[in-house]
Amino acid sequence: MLEPFQTHEVFNQSPPFQDVNLFTTDAALKEAVSREGAAHAVPGLMKFGAICGSTEALEQARLANENPPRLLGFDSTGARLDVVEYHPAYHALMQISIGQGLHSSAWDHLAEPGGVRRPGAHVERSAGCYLANQMEAGHQCPITMTNAAVPTLLLAPELAAQWLPKILARSYDTSLRPVVAKRGVTLGMGMTEKQGGTDVRANTTRAEPVGRPGPGAEYLITGHKWFMSAPMSDAFLVLAQAPGGLSSFLLPRVLPDGSRNQLRFQRLKDKLGNRSNASSEVEFQAAHGWLIGEEGRGVASIMEMVTLTRLDCAVASAGLMRLALANAIHHCRHRRVFQKHLIDQPLMQQVLADMALDVEAATALALRLARAFDRAEDKSEAAWRRLMTPVTKYWVCKMGPALGYEALECLGGNGYVEAGLAARLYRELPLNAIWEGSGNVMALDLLRVLEREPETFERVLEGLATDAGGEAPLRAELARLRSLRQDPARLLARGRDVIEGLALLAAGALLRAAAPSSVADAFLATRFSRTGGRSYGQGLAGADTRAIVDRALAG
Ligand SMILES: Cc1cc2nc3c(=O)[nH]c(=O)nc-3n(C[C@H](O)[C@H](O)[C@H](O)COP(=O)(O)OP(=O)(O)OC[C@H]3O[C@@H](n4cnc5c(N)ncnc54)[C@H](O)[C@@H]3O)c2cc1C
């Protein structure tokens, strides 16, 4: 007889997707890391891949998202606190990523005067971020911002001398102390205001010099920011209107004398996803900031930072797409329907393979872009970096949400509930497309290159023409893009067409050159037909879908 409530046996449910080495099971990532110049990093990434996919780390990720940060505005006596309290799991995740150096390893060479960057440093770091985003995406926000802030900080040598050694340290130090007393620091940024995020020139926050104005000088900053994430960062790069125009400032949380800077957090955003990360609304009342670069050159000063964050957005979305796919494949390998595993059902195999093609493309594009950051002194690589940063950011981040949704559907009802990865990934994926330049802004940035630096466009296209060889779909796309460029009157309205065309062309050329023929053939056969279906799982009738899916998740 059954015990009370022993009503049934649980079977035919897939085990949780955990204790997976996220690096060694990912052939596309492993190959891209070596191809793009960071083969030396493979042993370290193998270890890190095991950590990121471990049961323990994924449990920390769950806890950090189910227990989001809280703003403690006041203490029990009513005095201002302006502190954000995170769950210990968030701190554990930060410790892992900072210990791995993801917040600054690309700048390790700056530790010594005349130091030379380790070859492949950006590729190595990007591969680490790709893995860490799969562990947990929210905590990667301050990791990205700290890394990206370095070139801007270098424009202010006196500030850099103080802050850089603490950025380069592998210590996560949450104490509220002045920079000199800290073991390690993280940086955030505040650009977006209520009246304008993309259009930062509309910023109304003001900066008045305390004494003599100029680079490195102290100013008092008054105004607000509508989004300022990771508010417990040690300092923020902030845009404000100085007498000479929009300018960049370093605004520390704690001042050199140990007192707190004049920041007041109004509230934390209640967000669709990205729950472990706090995003604040903040006001500054005569807060102390130090000018970076010249007055009026604020946008120019932060441009390098913005470019680096765009690389990270593409890397992060590629990683999240891969996790969504791997989780779906894992489920379909275990779940049986109508006497067959889901993975063996022809329609499901088409859907999974089709998604795998986009993940292959996203991974290849993101790591290829990272290489261009490593080798920017080479003219062709500098051209790739300039042209392909908006292109890669646009395409990879745009593909993510649709893929996240389809991967969720592969799990059926289990995909739609919060216990499991799929729902969190689905809520996270739209974010990378929004911040650091939303879709149209990326398309406009690309058109700016076409208008002002036609030689950059031509240089990249020449390289792609060589890589395309005799492949008919790639040659046709090249010709189409060249003809679109000849027609400036129509170009503005066709920005998304051009940017997507360039992304597919580059991805097709990369996959043709480096991926197995099962992947490259299927990509070329399906991604350049303008008449194909718009949902996953179509047009792959002649493809080796089994090989494509097996490659996407080894084991
Ligand atoms: C979770 C989260 C965290 C964030 N954290 C930070 C942070 O830490 N620091 C910070 O500074 N900001 C942060 N942001 C803000 C983010 O960077 C902005 O939301 C983003 O830059 C867009 O600005 P906006 O919201 O003002 O939208 P808008 O600039 O109003 O844009 C709205 C839409 O219009 C489009 N658009 C804009 N210009 C054009 C044009 N000329 N032609 C056609 N279309 C156009 C955009 O692509 C977008 O789709 C965060 C946002 C989110 C969601």
Coordinates of C-alpha atoms and ligand atoms in Angstrom, one line a residue:
M1 CA 0.0 0.0 0.0
L2 CA 1.2 3.5 -0.7
E3 CA 2.2 5.8 2.2
P4 CA -0.2 8.8 2.6
F5 CA 0.5 11.3 -0.2
Q6 CA 2.8 8.9 -2.0
T7 CA 0.3 9.5 -4.8
H8 CA 2.8 9.1 -7.7
E9 CA 6.3 8.6 -8.8
V10 CA 8.2 11.6 -10.3
F11 CA 9.7 10.6 -13.6
N12 CA 10.4 12.1 -17.1
Q13 CA 11.5 15.4 -15.6
S14 CA 14.9 16.7 -16.7
P15 CA 17.4 17.1 -14.0
P16 CA 18.5 20.7 -13.2
F17 CA 21.1 22.2 -15.6
Q18 CA 24.0 22.5 -13.2
D19 CA 27.4 21.1 -12.5
V20 CA 28.2 21.7 -16.1
N21 CA 31.6 23.1 -17.3
L22 CA 30.3 26.0 -19.3
F23 CA 33.6 26.3 -21.2
T24 CA 34.5 22.8 -22.1
T25 CA 31.0 22.0 -23.3
D26 CA 30.9 25.0 -25.6
A27 CA 32.9 24.2 -28.8
A28 CA 32.1 27.5 -30.5
L29 CA 33.5 29.4 -27.5
K30 CA 36.6 27.2 -27.1
E31 CA 37.5 27.6 -30.8
A32 CA 36.8 31.3 -30.9
V33 CA 39.1 31.9 -27.9
S34 CA 42.1 30.3 -29.6
R35 CA 41.2 31.7 -33.1
E36 CA 41.1 35.2 -31.8
G37 CA 44.4 35.1 -30.1
A38 CA 43.9 33.9 -26.5
A39 CA 44.9 30.2 -26.7
H40 CA 47.1 30.7 -23.6
A41 CA 43.9 31.5 -21.6
V42 CA 42.3 28.1 -22.2
P43 CA 43.4 26.3 -19.0
G44 CA 42.2 29.2 -16.9
L45 CA 38.9 29.4 -18.7
M46 CA 38.4 25.7 -18.3
K47 CA 38.7 26.1 -14.5
F48 CA 36.4 29.2 -14.6
G49 CA 33.8 27.4 -16.7
A50 CA 33.5 24.8 -14.1
I51 CA 33.1 27.4 -11.3
C52 CA 30.4 29.3 -13.3
G53 CA 28.4 26.2 -14.0
S54 CA 28.7 24.7 -10.5
T55 CA 25.7 24.0 -8.4
E56 CA 27.0 26.3 -5.7
A57 CA 27.5 29.3 -8.1
L58 CA 24.1 28.8 -9.7
E59 CA 22.5 28.7 -6.3
Q60 CA 24.1 32.0 -5.4
A61 CA 22.7 33.4 -8.6
R62 CA 19.2 32.2 -7.7
L63 CA 19.5 33.7 -4.2
A64 CA 20.9 37.0 -5.5
N65 CA 17.9 37.4 -7.8
E66 CA 15.2 36.2 -5.4
N67 CA 16.5 38.6 -2.8
P68 CA 17.1 41.8 -4.7
P69 CA 19.0 44.8 -3.2
R70 CA 17.2 47.2 -0.8
L71 CA 17.7 50.9 -0.4
L72 CA 18.2 51.8 3.3
G73 CA 17.4 55.5 3.1
F74 CA 17.4 56.2 6.8
D75 CA 18.6 54.7 10.1
S76 CA 16.4 54.1 13.1
T77 CA 16.8 57.7 14.3
G78 CA 15.8 59.2 10.9
A79 CA 19.3 60.1 9.9
R80 CA 20.1 59.6 6.2
L81 CA 21.9 56.4 5.4
D82 CA 21.7 56.2 1.6
V83 CA 23.1 52.7 1.6
V84 CA 22.0 49.8 -0.6
E85 CA 22.0 46.4 1.1
Y86 CA 22.7 43.3 -1.0
H87 CA 22.1 39.7 -0.2
P88 CA 25.4 37.9 0.7
A89 CA 24.9 35.8 -2.5
Y90 CA 25.5 39.0 -4.6
H91 CA 28.7 39.6 -2.8
A92 CA 29.8 36.0 -3.3
L93 CA 29.3 36.5 -7.1
M94 CA 31.2 39.7 -7.1
Q95 CA 34.0 38.0 -5.3
I96 CA 34.2 35.3 -8.0
S97 CA 34.2 37.7 -10.9
I98 CA 36.7 40.2 -9.3
G99 CA 38.9 37.3 -8.2
Q100 CA 39.0 36.2 -11.9
G101 CA 40.0 39.8 -12.8
L102 CA 37.0 40.4 -15.1
H103 CA 36.7 44.0 -13.8
S104 CA 40.2 45.0 -15.0
S105 CA 42.4 42.3 -16.4
A106 CA 42.6 43.9 -19.8
W107 CA 44.5 46.8 -18.1
D108 CA 47.0 44.7 -16.1
H109 CA 49.8 46.1 -18.1
L110 CA 49.2 49.6 -16.7
A111 CA 50.4 48.4 -13.3
E112 CA 54.0 49.1 -14.4
P113 CA 55.2 52.2 -16.3
G114 CA 55.8 51.2 -20.0
G115 CA 54.0 47.9 -19.5
V116 CA 52.8 46.1 -22.6
R117 CA 49.3 44.6 -22.9
R118 CA 49.2 40.8 -22.8
P119 CA 48.3 39.6 -26.3
G120 CA 44.7 38.5 -26.4
A121 CA 43.9 40.3 -23.1
H122 CA 40.5 41.6 -24.2
V123 CA 39.6 38.2 -25.8
E124 CA 40.5 36.4 -22.6
R125 CA 38.5 38.8 -20.4
S126 CA 35.5 38.7 -22.8
A127 CA 35.5 34.9 -22.7
G128 CA 35.5 35.1 -18.9
C129 CA 32.6 37.6 -19.0
Y130 CA 30.7 35.3 -21.4
L131 CA 30.9 32.6 -18.8
A132 CA 30.3 34.8 -15.8
N133 CA 27.1 36.2 -17.4
Q134 CA 25.8 32.6 -17.6
M135 CA 26.6 32.2 -13.9
E136 CA 24.6 35.4 -13.1
A137 CA 24.1 38.5 -15.3
G138 CA 23.2 41.3 -12.8
H139 CA 26.5 41.5 -11.0
Q140 CA 28.3 41.9 -14.3
C141 CA 27.0 45.5 -14.5
P142 CA 29.7 47.0 -12.1
I143 CA 32.2 44.6 -13.6
T144 CA 31.6 46.0 -17.0
M145 CA 31.6 49.6 -15.8
T146 CA 34.8 49.3 -13.9
N147 CA 36.6 47.9 -16.8
A148 CA 35.2 50.4 -19.2
A149 CA 36.0 53.4 -17.0
V150 CA 39.8 52.9 -17.2
P151 CA 40.5 54.7 -20.5
T152 CA 38.4 57.7 -19.4
L153 CA 40.2 57.8 -16.0
L154 CA 43.6 57.8 -17.8
L155 CA 42.7 61.2 -19.2
A156 CA 43.1 62.5 -15.7
P157 CA 46.6 61.3 -14.7
E158 CA 46.5 62.5 -11.1
L159 CA 43.2 60.7 -10.5
A160 CA 44.4 57.6 -12.3
A161 CA 47.5 57.5 -10.1
Q162 CA 45.2 57.2 -7.1
W163 CA 42.4 55.0 -8.5
L164 CA 44.1 52.7 -11.0
P165 CA 46.1 50.5 -8.5
K166 CA 42.9 49.9 -6.6
I167 CA 41.0 49.0 -9.8
L168 CA 43.7 46.6 -10.8
A169 CA 43.6 44.8 -7.5
R170 CA 41.7 41.5 -7.4
S171 CA 40.1 42.4 -4.1
Y172 CA 36.4 43.0 -3.6
D173 CA 36.1 45.5 -0.7
T174 CA 32.6 46.7 0.2
S175 CA 33.7 49.1 2.9
L176 CA 32.7 52.8 2.7
R177 CA 36.1 54.4 2.9
P178 CA 38.2 56.8 0.9
V179 CA 40.1 55.3 -2.0
V180 CA 43.5 55.4 -0.2
A181 CA 42.1 53.1 2.5
K182 CA 40.5 50.5 0.2
R183 CA 41.9 47.2 -1.0
G184 CA 40.0 47.3 -4.2
V185 CA 37.3 49.6 -5.9
T186 CA 34.6 49.4 -8.4
L187 CA 33.2 52.3 -10.6
G188 CA 29.8 53.1 -11.9
M189 CA 28.5 55.8 -14.3
G190 CA 25.8 58.4 -14.4
M191 CA 24.8 59.8 -17.7
T192 CA 21.1 59.3 -18.2
E193 CA 18.7 62.0 -16.9
K194 CA 15.0 62.1 -16.9
Q195 CA 14.8 64.3 -20.0
G196 CA 17.3 62.4 -22.0
G197 CA 19.5 59.3 -22.0
T198 CA 20.6 58.9 -25.6
D199 CA 20.7 62.7 -26.0
V200 CA 23.1 63.4 -23.1
R201 CA 23.6 66.9 -24.4
A202 CA 20.2 67.6 -22.8
N203 CA 21.7 67.0 -19.3
T204 CA 20.8 69.7 -16.9
T205 CA 23.1 68.7 -14.0
R206 CA 25.4 71.6 -13.3
A207 CA 29.1 71.7 -12.2
E208 CA 30.7 74.8 -10.7
P209 CA 34.5 75.0 -10.2
V210 CA 35.5 75.3 -6.5
G211 CA 38.6 77.2 -7.4
R212 CA 40.7 77.4 -10.6
P213 CA 38.8 75.4 -13.3
G214 CA 40.4 72.9 -15.6
P215 CA 41.4 69.3 -16.0
G216 CA 41.8 67.5 -12.6
A217 CA 40.2 70.5 -10.7
E218 CA 37.5 70.1 -8.1
Y219 CA 33.9 71.1 -8.9
L220 CA 30.6 71.1 -7.1
I221 CA 27.9 69.1 -8.9
T222 CA 24.2 69.7 -8.4
G223 CA 21.4 67.8 -10.2
H224 CA 20.2 64.3 -10.7
K225 CA 20.6 61.0 -12.6
W226 CA 17.5 58.9 -13.6
F227 CA 19.4 55.7 -13.9
M228 CA 22.6 55.1 -12.0
S229 CA 23.3 51.4 -11.5
A230 CA 25.5 49.7 -8.9
P231 CA 25.1 52.7 -6.5
M232 CA 27.5 51.2 -4.0
S233 CA 30.4 51.7 -6.4
D234 CA 33.3 53.6 -5.0
A235 CA 33.0 56.4 -7.6
F236 CA 31.0 57.3 -10.6
L237 CA 31.9 58.9 -13.9
V238 CA 29.2 61.5 -14.2
L239 CA 28.3 64.0 -17.0
A240 CA 27.4 67.6 -16.0
Q241 CA 27.2 71.0 -17.5
A242 CA 30.3 73.0 -16.5
P243 CA 30.7 76.7 -17.6
G244 CA 32.5 75.4 -20.7
G245 CA 29.9 72.9 -21.6
L246 CA 29.1 69.2 -21.0
S247 CA 32.0 67.6 -19.1
S248 CA 33.0 64.4 -17.4
F249 CA 33.7 64.1 -13.7
L250 CA 34.9 61.5 -11.2
L251 CA 32.5 61.6 -8.3
P252 CA 33.6 59.5 -5.3
R253 CA 31.1 58.1 -2.8
V254 CA 33.4 58.8 0.1
L255 CA 35.6 62.0 0.1
P256 CA 39.3 61.9 0.8
D257 CA 38.7 63.1 4.4
G258 CA 36.4 60.1 5.0
S259 CA 33.1 62.0 4.9
R260 CA 30.3 61.0 2.6
N261 CA 29.8 62.8 -0.7
Q262 CA 26.5 64.6 -1.2
L263 CA 24.5 61.9 -3.0
R264 CA 21.0 61.0 -2.1
F265 CA 19.3 57.9 -3.5
Q266 CA 15.7 58.6 -4.2
R267 CA 14.7 55.0 -4.9
L268 CA 15.8 51.8 -6.7
K269 CA 14.2 50.9 -10.0
D270 CA 11.7 48.1 -9.9
K271 CA 13.0 46.3 -13.1
L272 CA 11.7 43.7 -15.5
G273 CA 14.8 41.6 -14.9
N274 CA 18.4 42.2 -13.8
R275 CA 17.1 41.9 -10.3
S276 CA 20.3 41.2 -8.4
N277 CA 21.7 44.6 -9.7
A278 CA 20.5 47.8 -8.1
S279 CA 19.8 50.7 -10.4
S280 CA 19.2 53.9 -8.5
E281 CA 17.6 57.3 -9.1
V282 CA 20.0 59.8 -7.4
E283 CA 20.3 63.5 -6.6
F284 CA 23.5 65.4 -6.1
Q285 CA 23.6 68.5 -3.9
A286 CA 27.0 70.3 -4.3
A287 CA 28.6 66.9 -4.6
H288 CA 32.4 67.0 -5.0
G289 CA 33.6 65.8 -8.4
W290 CA 36.9 66.1 -10.2
L291 CA 37.1 67.1 -13.9
I292 CA 38.3 64.5 -16.4
G293 CA 39.7 66.0 -19.6
E294 CA 38.8 69.5 -20.7
E295 CA 35.5 71.3 -19.9
G296 CA 33.1 70.9 -22.8
R297 CA 34.7 67.6 -23.9
G298 CA 32.5 65.4 -21.8
V299 CA 31.1 63.3 -24.6
A300 CA 34.6 62.8 -26.2
S301 CA 36.0 61.8 -22.7
I302 CA 33.5 59.1 -22.2
M303 CA 33.3 57.7 -25.7
E304 CA 36.0 55.1 -25.1
M305 CA 34.1 53.9 -22.1
V306 CA 30.9 53.7 -24.0
T307 CA 32.6 51.7 -26.8
L308 CA 34.0 49.2 -24.3
T309 CA 30.6 48.8 -22.6
R310 CA 29.1 48.0 -26.1
L311 CA 31.6 45.2 -26.5
D312 CA 30.5 43.8 -23.1
C313 CA 26.8 44.0 -24.0
A314 CA 27.4 41.9 -27.1
V315 CA 29.6 39.4 -25.1
A316 CA 27.0 39.2 -22.3
S317 CA 24.1 38.6 -24.7
A318 CA 26.0 36.0 -26.6
G319 CA 26.7 34.2 -23.3
L320 CA 23.1 34.4 -22.2
M321 CA 21.9 33.1 -25.5
R322 CA 24.2 30.2 -25.2
L323 CA 23.0 29.4 -21.7
A324 CA 19.3 29.6 -22.9
L325 CA 20.1 27.2 -25.7
A326 CA 22.2 24.8 -23.6
N327 CA 19.4 24.6 -21.0
A328 CA 16.9 23.8 -23.7
I329 CA 19.0 21.1 -25.3
H330 CA 19.7 19.6 -21.9
H331 CA 15.9 19.5 -21.2
C332 CA 15.2 18.0 -24.6
R333 CA 17.8 15.3 -24.1
H334 CA 16.0 14.1 -21.0
R335 CA 12.3 14.7 -21.6
R336 CA 10.4 12.0 -23.5
V337 CA 7.2 12.7 -25.5
F338 CA 5.3 10.1 -27.6
Q339 CA 8.0 7.4 -26.9
K340 CA 10.9 9.5 -28.1
H341 CA 13.2 12.0 -26.4
L342 CA 12.3 15.5 -27.5
I343 CA 15.7 15.9 -29.0
D344 CA 14.8 13.2 -31.5
Q345 CA 11.6 14.8 -32.6
P346 CA 12.3 16.2 -36.0
L347 CA 10.5 19.5 -35.4
M348 CA 12.3 20.1 -32.1
Q349 CA 15.6 19.3 -33.6
Q350 CA 15.0 22.0 -36.3
V351 CA 14.1 24.6 -33.7
L352 CA 17.2 23.8 -31.5
A353 CA 19.6 23.7 -34.5
D354 CA 18.2 27.0 -35.8
M355 CA 18.8 28.6 -32.5
A356 CA 22.3 27.1 -32.3
L357 CA 23.1 28.8 -35.6
D358 CA 22.4 32.2 -34.0
V359 CA 24.4 31.3 -30.9
E360 CA 27.4 30.3 -33.1
A361 CA 27.1 33.6 -35.0
A362 CA 26.8 35.7 -31.8
T363 CA 29.7 34.0 -30.2
A364 CA 31.9 34.3 -33.2
L365 CA 31.0 38.0 -33.7
A366 CA 31.5 38.9 -30.0
L367 CA 34.9 37.3 -29.7
R368 CA 36.0 38.6 -33.1
L369 CA 35.2 42.1 -31.9
A370 CA 37.2 41.6 -28.7
R371 CA 40.2 40.8 -30.9
A372 CA 39.8 44.1 -32.6
F373 CA 40.1 45.8 -29.2
D374 CA 43.4 43.8 -28.6
R375 CA 44.9 44.9 -31.9
A376 CA 43.6 48.4 -32.4
E377 CA 47.1 49.6 -33.5
D378 CA 46.6 47.6 -36.7
K379 CA 44.6 49.7 -39.3
S380 CA 42.3 46.9 -40.3
E381 CA 41.5 45.9 -36.8
A382 CA 40.9 49.6 -35.9
A383 CA 38.4 49.7 -38.8
W384 CA 36.7 46.5 -37.6
R385 CA 36.5 48.0 -34.1
R386 CA 34.9 51.2 -35.2
L387 CA 32.5 49.7 -37.7
M388 CA 31.7 46.4 -36.1
T389 CA 31.1 47.6 -32.5
P390 CA 27.7 49.1 -33.2
V391 CA 27.0 46.3 -35.7
T392 CA 27.8 43.5 -33.3
K393 CA 26.1 45.2 -30.3
Y394 CA 23.0 45.7 -32.4
W395 CA 22.7 42.3 -33.9
V396 CA 23.7 40.1 -30.9
C397 CA 21.6 42.0 -28.4
K398 CA 18.6 42.1 -30.8
M399 CA 18.7 38.3 -31.4
G400 CA 18.8 37.6 -27.6
P401 CA 15.2 38.2 -26.6
A402 CA 13.6 36.1 -29.4
L403 CA 16.0 33.3 -28.8
G404 CA 15.4 33.5 -25.0
Y405 CA 11.7 33.1 -25.7
E406 CA 12.0 30.2 -28.0
A407 CA 14.4 28.4 -25.7
L408 CA 11.9 28.9 -22.9
E409 CA 9.2 27.3 -25.0
C410 CA 11.3 24.2 -25.5
L411 CA 10.8 23.5 -21.8
G412 CA 7.1 23.8 -22.0
G413 CA 5.3 24.8 -18.8
N414 CA 8.5 24.4 -16.8
G415 CA 10.0 27.2 -18.9
Y416 CA 7.4 29.7 -17.7
V417 CA 7.8 29.3 -14.0
E418 CA 10.5 30.9 -11.9
A419 CA 12.1 27.7 -10.6
G420 CA 14.7 27.2 -13.3
L421 CA 16.8 29.4 -15.5
A422 CA 14.6 30.1 -18.5
A423 CA 12.3 32.7 -17.1
R424 CA 15.2 34.7 -15.6
L425 CA 17.1 34.6 -18.8
Y426 CA 14.0 35.7 -20.7
R427 CA 13.6 38.8 -18.5
E428 CA 17.3 39.6 -18.6
L429 CA 17.9 39.4 -22.3
P430 CA 16.2 42.7 -23.5
L431 CA 18.4 44.8 -21.3
N432 CA 21.6 44.6 -23.3
A433 CA 19.8 46.0 -26.3
I434 CA 18.6 49.0 -24.4
W435 CA 21.6 50.3 -22.4
E436 CA 24.8 51.7 -23.9
G437 CA 23.0 52.7 -27.1
S438 CA 19.6 51.2 -28.1
G439 CA 19.0 49.6 -31.5
N440 CA 18.3 52.7 -33.5
V441 CA 21.2 54.5 -31.9
M442 CA 23.5 51.7 -33.0
A443 CA 22.1 52.0 -36.6
L444 CA 22.7 55.8 -36.5
D445 CA 26.2 55.2 -35.3
L446 CA 26.9 52.9 -38.2
L447 CA 25.5 55.4 -40.6
R448 CA 27.8 58.1 -39.1
V449 CA 30.7 55.9 -40.0
L450 CA 29.5 55.5 -43.6
E451 CA 29.0 59.2 -43.9
R452 CA 32.2 60.4 -42.2
E453 CA 34.7 57.6 -42.6
P454 CA 33.8 55.8 -45.8
E455 CA 37.4 54.3 -45.9
T456 CA 36.6 52.5 -42.6
F457 CA 33.6 50.8 -44.2
E458 CA 35.5 50.0 -47.4
R459 CA 38.4 48.5 -45.4
V460 CA 36.1 46.1 -43.5
L461 CA 34.2 45.2 -46.6
E462 CA 37.4 44.4 -48.5
G463 CA 38.4 42.0 -45.8
L464 CA 34.9 40.5 -45.8
A465 CA 35.1 40.1 -49.6
T466 CA 38.3 38.1 -49.3
D467 CA 36.8 35.9 -46.6
A468 CA 33.5 35.5 -48.5
G469 CA 35.5 33.7 -51.3
G470 CA 33.1 32.4 -54.0
E471 CA 30.1 31.9 -51.6
A472 CA 27.1 33.2 -53.6
P473 CA 25.0 34.4 -50.6
L474 CA 27.9 36.4 -49.2
R475 CA 28.8 37.9 -52.5
A476 CA 25.2 38.9 -53.1
E477 CA 25.0 40.5 -49.7
L478 CA 28.2 42.4 -50.2
A479 CA 26.9 43.8 -53.5
R480 CA 23.6 44.7 -51.9
L481 CA 25.3 46.6 -49.1
R482 CA 27.6 48.4 -51.5
S483 CA 24.7 49.5 -53.6
L484 CA 22.7 50.7 -50.6
R485 CA 25.6 52.9 -49.6
Q486 CA 25.6 54.5 -53.0
D487 CA 22.1 55.8 -52.3
P488 CA 22.5 58.2 -49.3
A489 CA 19.0 59.5 -49.7
R490 CA 17.5 56.1 -48.8
L491 CA 20.2 55.2 -46.3
L492 CA 18.8 56.9 -43.2
A493 CA 15.5 55.1 -43.4
R494 CA 17.3 51.8 -44.1
G495 CA 19.7 51.9 -41.2
R496 CA 18.5 48.7 -39.6
D497 CA 18.6 46.9 -43.0
V498 CA 22.3 47.9 -43.4
I499 CA 23.3 47.1 -39.9
E500 CA 21.7 43.7 -39.9
G501 CA 23.1 43.0 -43.4
L502 CA 26.6 43.7 -42.2
A503 CA 26.2 41.6 -39.1
L504 CA 25.0 38.6 -41.1
L505 CA 27.7 39.1 -43.7
A506 CA 30.4 39.2 -41.1
A507 CA 28.9 36.2 -39.2
G508 CA 28.6 34.2 -42.4
A509 CA 32.2 34.9 -43.4
L510 CA 33.4 34.0 -39.9
L511 CA 31.5 30.8 -39.8
R512 CA 32.5 29.8 -43.4
A513 CA 36.1 30.3 -42.4
A514 CA 36.1 28.6 -39.0
A515 CA 33.0 26.6 -38.2
P516 CA 32.2 23.0 -39.2
S517 CA 30.5 22.8 -42.6
S518 CA 27.3 21.6 -40.9
V519 CA 27.0 25.0 -39.2
A520 CA 28.3 27.2 -42.0
D521 CA 26.3 25.6 -44.7
A522 CA 23.1 25.9 -42.8
F523 CA 23.8 29.5 -41.8
L524 CA 24.5 30.5 -45.3
A525 CA 21.4 28.6 -46.6
T526 CA 19.0 30.2 -44.2
R527 CA 20.2 33.7 -43.1
F528 CA 20.3 35.4 -46.5
S529 CA 17.0 34.5 -47.9
R530 CA 14.6 37.4 -47.5
T531 CA 11.6 35.2 -48.0
G532 CA 12.2 32.8 -45.1
G533 CA 10.0 32.4 -42.1
R534 CA 10.5 34.7 -39.1
S535 CA 10.2 32.1 -36.3
Y536 CA 12.8 29.5 -35.4
G537 CA 12.8 26.0 -36.9
Q538 CA 12.3 26.7 -40.6
G539 CA 14.3 26.1 -43.7
L540 CA 16.7 23.6 -42.3
A541 CA 15.3 20.5 -44.0
G542 CA 18.5 19.7 -45.8
A543 CA 20.8 20.5 -42.9
D544 CA 22.6 18.2 -40.5
T545 CA 20.6 19.4 -37.5
R546 CA 21.8 16.6 -35.3
A547 CA 25.4 17.6 -35.8
I548 CA 24.6 21.3 -35.2
V549 CA 22.8 20.5 -31.9
D550 CA 25.4 18.0 -30.6
R551 CA 28.1 20.7 -31.1
A552 CA 26.1 23.3 -29.2
L553 CA 26.3 21.3 -26.0
A554 CA 28.9 18.6 -25.7
G555 CA 28.2 15.6 -23.5
Ligands
LIG1 C1 18.4 48.5 -16.0 C2 19.0 49.7 -16.5 C3 20.2 50.2 -15.9 C4 20.7 51.4 -16.4 N1 21.9 51.8 -15.8 C5 22.4 53.0 -16.2 C6 23.6 53.6 -15.6 O1 24.2 52.9 -14.7 N2 24.0 54.8 -16.0 C7 23.4 55.5 -17.0 O2 23.9 56.5 -17.3 N3 22.3 55.0 -17.6 C8 21.8 53.8 -17.2 N4 20.7 53.3 -17.8 C9 20.0 54.1 -18.8 C10 20.2 53.6 -20.3 O3 21.5 53.8 -20.7 C11 19.2 54.5 -21.1 O4 17.9 54.0 -20.7 C12 19.4 54.4 -22.6 O5 20.6 55.0 -22.9 C13 18.3 55.0 -23.4 O6 18.0 56.3 -22.9 P1 16.5 56.7 -22.6 O7 16.0 55.8 -21.6 O8 16.6 58.2 -22.2 O9 15.7 56.6 -23.9 P2 15.7 57.6 -25.1 O10 17.0 58.2 -25.3 O11 14.5 58.5 -25.0 O12 15.4 56.6 -26.3 C14 14.1 55.9 -26.5 C15 14.1 55.2 -27.8 O13 14.4 56.1 -28.9 C16 15.4 55.6 -29.7 N5 16.1 56.8 -30.3 C17 16.8 57.7 -29.7 N6 17.3 58.6 -30.6 C18 16.8 58.3 -31.8 C19 16.9 58.8 -33.1 N7 17.6 59.9 -33.3 N8 16.3 58.2 -34.1 C20 15.5 57.1 -33.9 N9 15.4 56.5 -32.7 C21 16.0 57.1 -31.6 C22 16.3 54.8 -28.9 O14 17.0 53.8 -29.6 C23 15.3 54.1 -27.9 O15 14.8 52.9 -28.5 C24 20.1 52.1 -17.4 C25 19.0 51.6 -18.0 C26 18.4 50.4 -17.6 C27 17.2 49.9 -18.2

